[in-house]
Amino acid sequence: MDSREIIFLKPQLKDVVWGGNKLRDEFGYEGAGDSTGECWGISAHPNGDDEIISGSFKGMSLSALYKEHREVFGGIRAEEFPLLVKIIDAKQDLSIQVHPDDAYVKEHENCPYGKTECWYVMDCPENATLVIGHNAGTREELADMIHENRYEELIKNVPVRKGDFLQITPGTVHAIKGGFTILETQQSSDITYRVYDYGRLVDGKERPLHVQQSIDVITVPDKAGEEALSHTDGLSVNTLNELICCEYYRVWKLTVTKSVEVDQNHPFLLASVLDGSGTVDGTEVKKGDHFILPAGYGKAVFAGDMELILSSVS
Ligand code: ZN
């Protein structure tokens, strides 16, 4: 393959109890419906493995490409493709949940990756809040509050506005609420422990909770709280703005209003167009597109009028 080839992906979509119609009506994803909550825009996860729809590898799955052509990803050693990028459209509240870390999933779930994730808030209502963190002082108090259904007391609600960025480390109690559209960059994991689901019925039944696992993995006392949150207003346009660099990923925001040169000198660079349209080295891209610039790509010229989130491994 020519290392100057841009690899476009066909997202896998997920219908969920809390999903809405934005992924169909605003993003135009083929196959999205009235309760599509997640678009797995860049994913090689077995629960939603994206197909490559352009170039030399057209028709291949991202997991197969990663397995058979590691050179496309700079020869990194991770046993499975390490990242997953999603757009989440929450029409209703998601369950209150927590994710385990690498050590816990290796021991208890037979998976390679725990779940550190981060959110770029693409849209949300005025005066919105998200659930981030909890108020229990000890694990015993945490267990009591969960067993006694004292969720209002347990959870912390953090004020959030459009353009905010949140890093959610394993062990952090969290919930996305109705009205939020979020671009999520995460470790490639699908392990979620549901702490509380508002007593909601799905097909006449409550979805299972994972009370014991939650009590095991929630960080006590809470460390997340408002520290998880940063604001992105005031970031420069036409330049890569780093939002986070952690053990698992680096994430940048790029707002393009003219020609911008981006140096793809990472093992690979993942890109999602959140809004607007433009070109990447002359190839047209638009809102809702997800693509990968492979290893060795070098300088890429982004042009047009658009907003992107980019990521790579750290
Ligand atoms: Zn989560």
XYZ file of C-alpha atoms and ligand atoms in Angstrom:
315
model
C 0.000 0.000 0.000
C 0.969 3.578 -0.647
C 1.487 5.197 2.755
C -0.275 8.292 1.369
C -3.571 6.414 1.163
C -6.417 7.597 3.411
C -8.351 4.681 4.923
C -12.095 5.380 5.256
C -14.351 3.212 7.423
C -17.999 2.244 7.439
C -19.230 2.682 11.016
C -21.022 -0.029 12.946
C -24.244 1.306 14.484
C -25.866 0.246 17.750
C -29.553 0.511 18.572
C -30.030 1.006 22.311
C -32.834 1.825 24.736
C -31.543 5.391 25.231
C -30.704 6.152 21.579
C -32.259 8.749 19.276
C -32.597 9.695 15.618
C -29.688 12.158 15.264
C -27.270 9.614 13.828
C -29.735 9.105 10.992
C -31.132 12.630 10.575
C -28.085 14.788 11.316
C -25.209 12.519 10.404
C -26.947 10.544 7.635
C -25.561 7.160 8.614
C -27.049 4.493 6.410
C -29.010 1.998 8.507
C -29.443 4.302 11.526
C -32.976 4.492 12.934
C -35.068 6.049 15.680
C -33.118 4.598 18.584
C -29.559 4.393 17.333
C -27.356 5.462 20.215
C -23.849 4.672 19.061
C -21.850 4.947 15.885
C -18.592 3.001 16.206
C -16.742 5.167 13.718
C -13.293 3.627 14.137
C -13.454 0.195 15.683
C -11.794 -3.192 15.373
C -13.632 -4.548 18.408
C -15.322 -7.960 17.901
C -18.677 -6.433 18.943
C -18.485 -3.912 16.087
C -15.639 -4.377 13.642
C -15.673 -1.655 10.955
C -15.227 -2.376 7.273
C -12.719 -0.447 5.194
C -14.484 1.237 2.291
C -11.633 2.816 0.312
C -8.279 2.065 -1.250
C -6.149 -1.064 -1.375
C -7.793 -2.693 1.643
C -11.412 -2.066 0.626
C -13.718 -4.772 1.998
C -11.370 -5.819 4.800
C -12.283 -5.413 8.444
C -10.182 -3.106 10.580
C -9.283 -6.020 12.866
C -7.988 -8.038 9.889
C -6.037 -5.061 8.579
C -4.471 -4.615 12.006
C -3.598 -8.312 12.205
C -2.231 -8.724 8.688
C -0.719 -5.313 7.926
C 0.745 -4.060 11.152
C 3.012 -1.760 9.109
C -0.064 0.433 8.438
C -0.092 1.097 12.189
C 3.610 1.714 12.606
C 4.282 -1.853 13.773
C 2.888 -1.234 17.257
C 2.861 -4.288 19.524
C -0.605 -4.056 21.118
C -2.274 -7.476 20.760
C -5.502 -5.967 19.406
C -6.141 -2.610 17.755
C -6.026 -0.463 20.888
C -8.516 2.374 20.312
C -12.215 2.780 19.591
C -13.845 6.035 18.481
C -17.615 6.479 18.813
C -20.246 9.120 18.331
C -22.898 8.777 21.029
C -26.385 10.263 20.628
C -28.218 10.021 23.933
C -31.885 10.853 23.647
C -32.411 9.556 27.178
C -30.148 9.024 30.177
C -27.623 6.196 30.029
C -27.253 3.944 33.059
C -24.929 5.032 35.853
C -21.861 2.954 35.227
C -18.201 2.306 35.867
C -15.445 0.616 33.889
C -12.702 -1.713 35.102
C -8.994 -1.277 34.378
C -6.644 -3.562 32.416
C -5.640 -5.633 35.456
C -9.257 -6.310 36.489
C -10.486 -7.361 33.012
C -7.498 -9.659 32.481
C -8.326 -11.423 35.722
C -12.137 -11.409 35.579
C -13.298 -10.910 31.993
C -10.680 -12.599 29.820
C -10.266 -9.435 27.716
C -7.082 -7.576 26.888
C -8.224 -4.048 27.683
C -9.953 -2.177 30.468
C -11.646 1.062 29.608
C -10.207 4.500 29.971
C -12.350 6.833 27.887
C -12.698 10.501 27.115
C -15.554 12.606 25.821
C -15.702 15.666 23.652
C -19.146 17.232 24.146
C -20.434 17.975 20.635
C -23.832 19.130 21.836
C -25.875 19.335 25.040
C -28.784 21.283 26.519
C -28.323 24.620 28.343
C -27.377 24.231 32.027
C -26.694 20.539 31.540
C -24.903 18.237 33.958
C -23.228 14.854 33.657
C -22.742 12.293 36.402
C -19.026 12.192 37.194
C -17.784 10.803 40.518
C -19.424 9.955 43.832
C -19.686 11.058 47.455
C -18.968 7.845 49.410
C -16.106 8.195 51.884
C -15.326 4.491 52.270
C -16.012 1.302 50.324
C -18.417 0.249 53.073
C -20.370 3.471 52.732
C -20.339 3.005 48.948
C -21.748 -0.530 49.299
C -24.433 0.693 51.737
C -25.507 3.533 49.452
C -25.724 1.184 46.454
C -27.567 -1.583 48.333
C -29.996 0.953 49.840
C -30.679 2.626 46.464
C -29.429 6.029 47.718
C -28.288 7.161 44.276
C -29.214 10.820 44.630
C -26.846 11.023 47.605
C -24.174 8.882 45.986
C -23.576 10.550 42.639
C -21.980 13.872 41.763
C -23.504 15.986 39.006
C -20.988 18.196 37.227
C -22.095 21.227 35.140
C -21.011 20.772 31.516
C -21.361 22.811 28.363
C -20.893 22.263 24.644
C -17.206 21.948 23.751
C -16.168 20.563 27.145
C -13.776 17.657 27.356
C -13.824 14.945 30.034
C -11.349 12.198 30.842
C -12.998 9.186 32.506
C -10.494 6.861 34.163
C -11.426 3.307 35.210
C -13.161 3.314 38.592
C -14.964 6.611 37.897
C -18.735 6.513 38.356
C -20.256 8.223 35.318
C -23.356 8.676 33.204
C -24.163 10.477 29.995
C -27.570 12.124 30.146
C -30.311 12.628 27.597
C -29.652 15.476 25.149
C -25.903 14.909 24.870
C -24.035 14.160 21.661
C -20.504 13.036 22.429
C -17.420 11.977 20.516
C -15.819 9.289 22.637
C -12.231 8.114 22.266
C -11.529 5.028 24.368
C -9.493 1.907 24.811
C -10.968 -0.811 22.605
C -13.112 -2.397 25.301
C -16.814 -3.092 25.683
C -16.844 -3.910 29.399
C -19.254 -1.756 31.398
C -20.532 -2.390 34.902
C -24.004 -0.975 35.348
C -24.411 0.490 38.841
C -27.965 1.805 38.463
C -30.456 1.991 35.603
C -33.212 4.220 37.062
C -35.472 1.152 37.418
C -36.019 1.349 33.661
C -37.723 -1.558 31.897
C -36.438 -2.882 28.585
C -38.798 -5.387 26.942
C -40.604 -5.589 30.286
C -37.475 -6.339 32.324
C -34.827 -4.336 34.112
C -31.398 -4.682 32.508
C -29.002 -6.572 34.799
C -26.927 -4.535 37.235
C -23.346 -5.438 38.127
C -23.454 -4.458 41.763
C -20.564 -6.520 43.114
C -18.208 -5.722 40.228
C -19.096 -2.046 40.603
C -18.345 -2.040 44.321
C -15.033 -3.789 43.542
C -13.817 -1.347 40.897
C -15.179 2.080 41.922
C -12.361 4.312 43.159
C -12.925 5.242 46.830
C -12.680 7.978 47.872
C -13.536 9.508 44.528
C -10.715 11.210 42.643
C -12.532 12.311 39.508
C -15.101 14.947 40.346
C -14.492 18.199 38.558
C -10.854 17.352 37.833
C -12.069 15.206 34.945
C -13.350 18.289 33.139
C -11.657 20.857 30.924
C -13.083 23.614 28.728
C -12.005 23.996 25.124
C -13.362 27.438 24.315
C -10.589 29.782 23.350
C -8.492 27.125 21.592
C -6.805 28.375 18.433
C -8.257 27.462 15.062
C -6.173 25.919 12.272
C -3.840 24.183 14.693
C -3.820 20.847 16.509
C -4.845 21.413 20.116
C -3.954 18.535 22.412
C -6.872 17.726 24.732
C -5.234 14.854 26.582
C -2.150 12.686 26.596
C -2.493 9.647 28.883
C -1.057 6.144 29.001
C -3.443 4.923 26.273
C -4.058 7.747 23.837
C -3.477 11.285 22.715
C -6.453 13.283 21.516
C -6.503 16.566 19.627
C -9.123 19.002 18.466
C -8.726 20.687 15.090
C -10.973 23.445 13.778
C -10.229 24.135 10.121
C -11.155 27.458 8.523
C -8.393 27.562 5.880
C -5.515 25.307 4.758
C -3.766 23.574 7.680
C -0.758 21.286 7.500
C -0.837 18.378 9.950
C 2.261 16.211 10.340
C 1.197 12.575 10.597
C 4.349 11.322 12.317
C 2.502 9.029 14.782
C 2.092 5.250 14.358
C -1.310 6.171 12.837
C -3.721 9.069 13.111
C -7.477 8.582 13.591
C -9.804 11.369 12.480
C -13.528 12.040 12.816
C -15.300 14.997 11.223
C -17.746 16.368 13.803
C -19.106 19.209 11.737
C -18.744 20.920 8.371
C -16.856 19.670 5.351
C -13.581 20.082 3.517
C -10.726 18.122 2.031
C -7.708 16.152 3.178
C -5.027 16.337 0.498
C -7.788 16.933 -2.018
C -10.048 14.058 -0.894
C -13.467 15.315 0.170
C -14.551 14.706 3.754
C -17.714 15.728 5.594
C -19.526 15.610 8.915
C -19.758 12.035 10.156
C -16.759 10.700 8.204
C -14.163 8.639 10.045
C -10.762 7.842 8.581
C -7.205 6.797 9.347
C -3.963 8.300 8.103
C -1.484 5.379 8.137
C 2.094 5.215 9.391
C 4.542 7.166 7.265
C 1.872 9.428 5.808
C 3.814 12.574 6.603
C 2.327 15.989 6.008
C -1.421 16.183 5.343
C -3.201 19.331 4.218
C -6.641 19.780 5.773
C -8.735 22.510 4.148
C -12.301 23.769 4.226
C -14.587 24.660 7.080
C -14.830 21.818 9.567
C -14.265 20.556 13.079
C -12.402 17.315 13.825
C -11.258 15.177 16.706
C -8.035 13.269 16.030
C -6.279 10.654 18.098
C -3.412 8.217 18.226
C -1.653 6.014 20.719
C 0.615 7.861 23.145
Zn -18.354 4.806 30.005
